[in-house]
GROMACS .gro file of C-alpha atoms in nm:
model
  342
    1MET     CA    1   4.150   8.744   1.065
    2GLN     CA    2   3.896   8.894   0.827
    3HIS     CA    3   3.559   8.724   0.811
    4VAL     CA    4   3.338   8.695   0.509
    5THR     CA    5   3.017   8.895   0.512
    6ARG     CA    6   2.683   8.789   0.369
    7ARG     CA    7   2.777   8.936   0.032
    8ALA     CA    8   3.128   8.796   0.023
    9LEU     CA    9   3.252   8.476  -0.136
   10LEU     CA   10   3.448   8.197   0.022
   11LEU     CA   11   3.753   8.056  -0.152
   12GLY     CA   12   3.967   7.746  -0.121
   13GLY     CA   13   4.334   7.806  -0.050
   14ALA     CA   14   4.458   7.692  -0.390
   15LEU     CA   15   4.303   7.898  -0.669
   16ALA     CA   16   4.192   7.710  -0.976
   17LEU     CA   17   4.026   7.970  -1.192
   18GLY     CA   18   3.788   7.823  -1.450
   19ALA     CA   19   3.790   7.902  -1.817
   20ALA     CA   20   3.619   8.219  -1.935
   21GLY     CA   21   3.260   8.190  -2.054
   22ALA     CA   22   3.181   8.147  -2.422
   23GLY     CA   23   3.138   8.452  -2.643
   24GLY     CA   24   3.244   8.554  -2.991
   25PRO     CA   25   3.357   8.882  -3.148
   26ALA     CA   26   2.997   8.978  -3.216
   27LEU     CA   27   2.923   8.996  -2.844
   28ALA     CA   28   2.778   9.338  -2.765
   29ASP     CA   29   3.003   9.575  -2.572
   30ALA     CA   30   2.750   9.613  -2.293
   31ALA     CA   31   2.722   9.236  -2.250
   32ALA     CA   32   3.099   9.207  -2.252
   33ARG     CA   33   3.127   9.467  -1.981
   34GLY     CA   34   2.864   9.281  -1.782
   35THR     CA   35   3.072   8.964  -1.807
   36ASP     CA   36   3.379   9.158  -1.698
   37ARG     CA   37   3.190   9.298  -1.402
   38ASP     CA   38   3.078   8.950  -1.300
   39ARG     CA   39   3.435   8.825  -1.307
   40THR     CA   40   3.560   9.133  -1.123
   41ALA     CA   41   3.303   9.068  -0.852
   42GLU     CA   42   3.425   8.710  -0.822
   43ARG     CA   43   3.787   8.817  -0.776
   44SER     CA   44   3.725   9.112  -0.546
   45ALA     CA   45   3.536   8.904  -0.289
   46PHE     CA   46   3.778   8.612  -0.262
   47VAL     CA   47   3.878   8.488   0.080
   48ARG     CA   48   4.061   8.167   0.165
   49LEU     CA   49   3.953   7.851   0.339
   50GLY     CA   50   4.185   7.751   0.621
   51ASP     CA   51   4.290   7.413   0.752
   52PRO     CA   52   4.027   7.186   0.910
   53ALA     CA   53   4.004   7.191   1.290
   54PRO     CA   54   3.797   6.961   1.513
   55PHE     CA   55   3.445   7.090   1.578
   56VAL     CA   56   3.280   6.794   1.752
   57ASP     CA   57   3.329   6.416   1.775
   58ILE     CA   58   3.006   6.217   1.773
   59GLY     CA   59   3.100   5.887   1.928
   60ALA     CA   60   2.741   5.788   2.004
   61LEU     CA   61   2.627   5.769   1.641
   62ALA     CA   62   2.573   5.420   1.508
   63ALA     CA   63   2.909   5.264   1.422
   64ARG     CA   64   2.760   5.046   1.147
   65THR     CA   65   2.677   5.326   0.904
   66THR     CA   66   2.832   5.649   0.776
   67MET     CA   67   2.718   6.005   0.824
   68GLN     CA   68   2.531   6.150   0.527
   69ASP     CA   69   2.472   6.519   0.597
   70LEU     CA   70   2.462   6.778   0.873
   71VAL     CA   71   2.282   7.098   0.971
   72LEU     CA   72   2.383   7.329   1.257
   73VAL     CA   73   2.112   7.502   1.462
   74PRO     CA   74   2.318   7.745   1.670
   75GLU     CA   75   2.025   7.901   1.855
   76ASN     CA   76   1.985   7.579   2.053
   77GLY     CA   77   2.339   7.443   2.036
   78TRP     CA   78   2.222   7.149   1.826
   79LEU     CA   79   2.378   6.970   1.532
   80PHE     CA   80   2.146   6.750   1.326
   81VAL     CA   81   2.323   6.462   1.149
   82SER     CA   82   2.163   6.217   0.906
   83GLN     CA   83   2.240   5.851   0.847
   84ALA     CA   84   2.072   5.570   0.652
   85VAL     CA   85   1.978   5.219   0.763
   86ALA     CA   86   1.789   4.936   0.593
   87GLY     CA   87   1.436   5.017   0.483
   88SER     CA   88   1.124   4.804   0.468
   89ASN     CA   89   1.243   4.625   0.153
   90ASP     CA   90   1.564   4.553  -0.035
   91SER     CA   91   1.534   4.863  -0.255
   92SER     CA   92   1.466   5.121   0.016
   93GLU     CA   93   1.651   5.296   0.296
   94THR     CA   94   1.528   5.451   0.618
   95THR     CA   95   1.649   5.800   0.703
   96VAL     CA   96   1.780   5.852   1.057
   97ILE     CA   97   1.813   6.211   1.176
   98ASN     CA   98   2.013   6.248   1.497
   99ARG     CA   99   2.012   6.550   1.727
  100VAL     CA  100   2.355   6.607   1.883
  101ARG     CA  101   2.459   6.858   2.150
  102VAL     CA  102   2.747   7.057   2.005
  103SER     CA  103   2.916   7.137   2.335
  104ASP     CA  104   3.012   6.776   2.410
  105GLY     CA  105   2.899   6.559   2.117
  106VAL     CA  106   2.629   6.382   2.320
  107LEU     CA  107   2.354   6.220   2.114
  108LEU     CA  108   2.029   6.364   2.253
  109ASP     CA  109   1.776   6.168   2.047
  110SER     CA  110   1.694   6.042   1.696
  111MET     CA  111   1.405   6.028   1.453
  112GLN     CA  112   1.364   5.747   1.199
  113LEU     CA  113   1.162   5.803   0.882
  114VAL     CA  114   1.088   5.462   0.734
  115ASP     CA  115   1.180   5.446   0.363
  116GLY     CA  116   1.273   5.813   0.380
  117GLY     CA  117   1.585   5.762   0.170
  118HIS     CA  118   1.961   5.794   0.189
  119GLY     CA  119   1.964   6.113   0.396
  120LEU     CA  120   2.188   6.319   0.170
  121GLY     CA  121   2.043   6.669   0.169
  122PHE     CA  122   1.803   6.792   0.437
  123GLU     CA  123   1.740   7.116   0.622
  124VAL     CA  124   1.622   7.214   0.971
  125GLN     CA  125   1.407   7.522   1.021
  126LEU     CA  126   1.306   7.658   1.362
  127ARG     CA  127   0.940   7.758   1.393
  128SER     CA  128   0.854   7.901   1.736
  129GLY     CA  129   1.151   7.711   1.876
  130GLN     CA  130   1.038   7.377   1.729
  131PRO     CA  131   1.273   7.217   1.473
  132TRP     CA  132   1.109   7.128   1.142
  133VAL     CA  133   1.285   6.908   0.887
  134TRP     CA  134   1.276   6.968   0.511
  135MET     CA  135   1.357   6.664   0.298
  136THR     CA  136   1.248   6.441   0.013
  137TRP     CA  137   1.065   6.132   0.142
  138HIS     CA  138   1.152   5.865  -0.113
  139GLY     CA  139   0.880   5.626  -0.004
  140SER     CA  140   0.616   5.887  -0.089
  141ASP     CA  141   0.697   5.920  -0.461
  142ASP     CA  142   0.984   6.157  -0.371
  143ASP     CA  143   0.760   6.427  -0.227
  144VAL     CA  144   0.942   6.724  -0.077
  145VAL     CA  145   0.797   6.766   0.270
  146ARG     CA  146   0.831   6.966   0.590
  147LEU     CA  147   0.763   6.793   0.924
  148ARG     CA  148   0.822   6.838   1.295
  149TYR     CA  149   1.132   6.678   1.444
  150VAL     CA  150   0.994   6.435   1.703
  151PRO     CA  151   1.210   6.147   1.836
  152GLY     CA  152   1.077   5.806   1.740
  153SER     CA  153   1.010   5.598   1.429
  154TYR     CA  154   0.745   5.694   1.174
  155ARG     CA  155   0.599   5.580   0.844
  156TYR     CA  156   0.476   5.822   0.581
  157ALA     CA  157   0.111   5.723   0.629
  158GLU     CA  158   0.116   5.835   0.993
  159ALA     CA  159   0.334   6.143   0.953
  160ASP     CA  160   0.042   6.379   0.886
  161ASP     CA  161  -0.109   6.321   1.228
  162ARG     CA  162   0.205   6.259   1.433
  163LEU     CA  163   0.453   6.497   1.272
  164GLY     CA  164   0.228   6.762   1.118
  165LEU     CA  165   0.369   6.674   0.774
  166GLU     CA  166   0.325   6.941   0.510
  167ARG     CA  167   0.385   6.870   0.141
  168ILE     CA  168   0.578   7.164  -0.005
  169ALA     CA  169   0.354   7.341  -0.256
  170PHE     CA  170   0.613   7.353  -0.536
  171GLN     CA  171   0.747   7.013  -0.643
  172HIS     CA  172   1.031   7.007  -0.899
  173LYS     CA  173   1.086   6.648  -1.007
  174GLU     CA  174   1.183   6.672  -1.375
  175GLY     CA  175   1.045   6.324  -1.439
  176ARG     CA  176   1.337   6.146  -1.275
  177ASP     CA  177   1.444   6.027  -0.934
  178ARG     CA  178   1.637   6.267  -0.715
  179GLU     CA  179   1.787   6.277  -0.369
  180ALA     CA  180   1.658   6.469  -0.067
  181VAL     CA  181   1.838   6.773  -0.196
  182TYR     CA  182   1.729   7.076  -0.002
  183HIS     CA  183   1.972   7.299   0.181
  184PHE     CA  184   1.916   7.663   0.276
  185ASP     CA  185   2.174   7.932   0.214
  186ALA     CA  186   2.370   8.083   0.502
  187ALA     CA  187   2.103   8.352   0.550
  188GLY     CA  188   1.821   8.096   0.564
  189GLN     CA  189   1.619   8.274   0.295
  190VAL     CA  190   1.706   8.072  -0.017
  191ALA     CA  191   1.648   7.701  -0.070
  192VAL     CA  192   1.902   7.523  -0.289
  193GLU     CA  193   1.785   7.205  -0.459
  194ARG     CA  194   2.016   6.953  -0.621
  195HIS     CA  195   1.897   6.745  -0.916
  196PHE     CA  196   2.093   6.434  -1.008
  197HIS     CA  197   1.988   6.117  -1.190
  198PHE     CA  198   2.085   5.877  -0.911
  199SER     CA  199   1.963   5.556  -1.070
  200ALA     CA  200   2.189   5.617  -1.371
  201GLY     CA  201   2.498   5.587  -1.151
  202ALA     CA  202   2.826   5.658  -1.328
  203GLU     CA  203   2.641   5.728  -1.652
  204ALA     CA  204   2.502   6.049  -1.501
  205THR     CA  205   2.779   6.293  -1.581
  206SER     CA  206   2.621   6.618  -1.460
  207GLU     CA  207   2.387   6.761  -1.198
  208THR     CA  208   2.198   7.090  -1.168
  209TYR     CA  209   2.147   7.315  -0.867
  210TYR     CA  210   1.860   7.565  -0.841
  211ARG     CA  211   1.803   7.857  -0.605
  212ARG     CA  212   1.449   7.940  -0.496
  213SER     CA  213   1.296   8.159  -0.227
  214VAL     CA  214   1.196   7.957   0.080
  215SER     CA  215   0.877   8.157   0.125
  216ALA     CA  216   0.787   8.127  -0.245
  217LEU     CA  217   0.827   7.749  -0.237
  218LEU     CA  218   0.563   7.728   0.032
  219THR     CA  219   0.313   7.915  -0.187
  220GLY     CA  220   0.384   7.707  -0.497
  221SER     CA  221   0.596   7.955  -0.692
  222SER     CA  222   0.820   7.803  -0.958
  223THR     CA  223   1.035   8.113  -1.000
  224SER     CA  224   1.404   8.027  -0.995
  225ARG     CA  225   1.679   8.262  -0.880
  226GLY     CA  226   1.922   8.094  -1.114
  227SER     CA  227   2.079   7.756  -1.170
  228VAL     CA  228   2.422   7.602  -1.213
  229THR     CA  229   2.500   7.275  -1.396
  230LEU     CA  230   2.818   7.099  -1.284
  231PRO     CA  231   3.005   6.780  -1.373
  232ALA     CA  232   2.952   6.469  -1.161
  233THR     CA  233   3.076   6.109  -1.127
  234PRO     CA  234   3.351   6.216  -1.113
  235PRO     CA  235   3.367   6.393  -0.885
  236THR     CA  236   3.171   6.207  -0.617
  237VAL     CA  237   2.957   6.475  -0.453
  238GLN     CA  238   2.933   6.439  -0.074
  239GLY     CA  239   2.764   6.765   0.026
  240PHE     CA  240   2.692   7.123  -0.074
  241ALA     CA  241   2.637   7.465   0.084
  242THR     CA  242   2.564   7.820  -0.033
  243VAL     CA  243   2.696   8.150   0.100
  244GLY     CA  244   2.596   8.459  -0.099
  245ASP     CA  245   2.702   8.404  -0.460
  246SER     CA  246   2.912   8.097  -0.379
  247LEU     CA  247   2.800   7.738  -0.419
  248PHE     CA  248   3.039   7.501  -0.243
  249ARG     CA  249   3.061   7.128  -0.310
  250LEU     CA  250   3.236   6.875  -0.089
  251VAL     CA  251   3.369   6.609  -0.325
  252GLY     CA  252   3.581   6.296  -0.312
  253ALA     CA  253   3.544   5.920  -0.325
  254THR     CA  254   3.576   5.697  -0.020
  255ALA     CA  255   3.946   5.630   0.049
  256THR     CA  256   4.045   5.272   0.129
  257ASN     CA  257   4.373   5.110   0.234
  258GLY     CA  258   4.491   5.452   0.345
  259VAL     CA  259   4.499   5.584  -0.011
  260GLN     CA  260   4.280   5.836  -0.189
  261ASP     CA  261   4.162   5.788  -0.546
  262ALA     CA  262   4.382   6.031  -0.741
  263ARG     CA  263   4.104   6.069  -0.997
  264ASP     CA  264   3.848   6.171  -0.732
  265PRO     CA  265   4.030   6.329  -0.434
  266MET     CA  266   3.873   6.490  -0.129
  267ALA     CA  267   3.829   6.861  -0.195
  268ILE     CA  268   3.602   7.163  -0.158
  269GLU     CA  269   3.501   7.335  -0.480
  270GLN     CA  270   3.370   7.690  -0.505
  271HIS     CA  271   3.141   7.786  -0.793
  272SER     CA  272   2.984   8.122  -0.876
  273TRP     CA  273   2.606   8.131  -0.899
  274THR     CA  274   2.642   8.441  -1.121
  275THR     CA  275   2.877   8.301  -1.383
  276GLY     CA  276   2.842   7.926  -1.327
  277ARG     CA  277   3.221   7.892  -1.327
  278LEU     CA  278   3.449   7.691  -1.103
  279VAL     CA  279   3.644   7.969  -0.936
  280ALA     CA  280   3.839   7.774  -0.675
  281LYS     CA  281   3.920   7.427  -0.552
  282ARG     CA  282   4.123   7.315  -0.252
  283GLN     CA  283   4.215   6.954  -0.187
  284TYR     CA  284   4.224   6.811   0.166
  285PRO     CA  285   4.439   6.495   0.143
  286ASP     CA  286   4.496   6.472   0.520
  287LEU     CA  287   4.139   6.527   0.628
  288ALA     CA  288   4.063   6.364   0.967
  289ARG     CA  289   4.389   6.166   0.990
  290ASP     CA  290   4.480   6.067   1.347
  291GLY     CA  291   4.797   6.145   1.541
  292ASP     CA  292   4.981   5.877   1.348
  293ALA     CA  293   4.870   6.032   1.016
  294ARG     CA  294   4.634   5.740   0.952
  295TRP     CA  295   4.265   5.679   0.905
  296LYS     CA  296   4.105   5.408   1.114
  297ASP     CA  297   4.119   5.084   0.913
  298GLY     CA  298   4.264   5.295   0.631
  299ILE     CA  299   3.914   5.419   0.541
  300ILE     CA  300   3.761   5.766   0.522
  301GLU     CA  301   3.454   5.909   0.355
  302PRO     CA  302   3.380   6.283   0.365
  303GLN     CA  303   3.008   6.335   0.421
  304GLY     CA  304   2.799   6.650   0.450
  305LEU     CA  305   2.872   7.020   0.425
  306GLY     CA  306   2.718   7.298   0.633
  307VAL     CA  307   2.764   7.659   0.736
  308ARG     CA  308   2.839   7.812   1.075
  309ARG     CA  309   2.792   8.181   1.156
  310THR     CA  310   3.020   8.307   1.431
  311ALA     CA  311   2.920   8.560   1.696
  312ASP     CA  312   3.095   8.842   1.511
  313GLY     CA  313   2.919   8.769   1.181
  314GLY     CA  314   3.189   8.555   1.027
  315ILE     CA  315   3.126   8.233   0.840
  316SER     CA  316   3.302   7.898   0.837
  317LEU     CA  317   3.222   7.568   0.672
  318LEU     CA  318   3.144   7.248   0.863
  319LEU     CA  319   3.211   6.911   0.706
  320GLY     CA  320   3.156   6.556   0.825
  321ALA     CA  321   3.403   6.270   0.808
  322THR     CA  322   3.349   5.901   0.882
  323THR     CA  323   3.649   5.672   0.931
  324GLY     CA  324   3.673   5.298   0.994
  325GLY     CA  325   3.509   4.989   0.849
  326THR     CA  326   3.159   4.850   0.900
  327GLY     CA  327   3.073   4.817   1.268
  328ARG     CA  328   3.383   5.016   1.366
  329ARG     CA  329   3.301   5.356   1.221
  330GLU     CA  330   3.382   5.681   1.398
  331HIS     CA  331   3.225   6.014   1.314
  332GLN     CA  332   3.350   6.367   1.350
  333VAL     CA  333   3.268   6.714   1.226
  334LEU     CA  334   3.547   6.950   1.125
  335GLU     CA  335   3.538   7.327   1.087
  336ILE     CA  336   3.713   7.519   0.810
  337PRO     CA  337   3.757   7.887   0.900
  338THR     CA  338   3.767   8.169   0.651
  339THR     CA  339   4.083   8.379   0.662
  340GLY     CA  340   4.244   8.654   0.461
  341SER     CA  341   4.105   8.872   0.186
  342ALA     CA  342   4.220   8.954  -0.166
   0.00000   0.00000   0.00000
């Protein structure tokens, strides 16, 4: 097995190379060579994503609601998993962030952030051993904040005193609503923010991802390290992660009656931050099926994508899956190893 390094790209098993970028005959030779170099770099770093294997079952999570996202904190053997429950009014949701012990799937504790939002997209940063959560708090005019993880239930008005809430200095709102869209890259140095017009629903046909320095965000810098605009609805985006030059998206609609939507199947896409192209896509039609090749109640929803660094420096992807109907849901996290090299 060959593992991907920090500079390498990850690739789904079935290659689906995107179309070449636009450019006419008048394109300068130097620019053309630069484009060629970009594409050569894409191809030379390809590795493949393997088959999903169980990472941890989380039986203690609330059976009434699905997982939304996940973040692994290997230094402490913790997995943080978000869910959403009813908020203080009909138009709001409360974010629940659960701390799970990876070794046995035991739920250690939970933190509820009243009217925090849907829980899709958050990050956990260790500061002197204390976990701090980055997220967008919807009930605070969508402010991006950083706060201590402390078990209990909290409202925004009390979070300053009880959770040490800090409003991130740089706020990128673009005049429209957006989800709690922060994830760090595998090295923990770059924050990736996802912008999507959620209230537009199916009419929102694209979304944009930006890379920014974590340290610069805290000082208010607006400098971007690049952006990628991708199609959406379809596909239904369920999570995202960044490793080096690769932006991965977990996509796919909820499957019901044991059947996936052929127009929006479960898959992992790989996009290049350098070129903006879709360079690979692998579908996972049998994700989280049981021993009888079924999903509980015929239902599955993929939810959340994260990164795991192995002891030898390798990288694998972690993805969440919720099966079963309301009140009967089961949650598990699967690991997709990286294997091979082109």
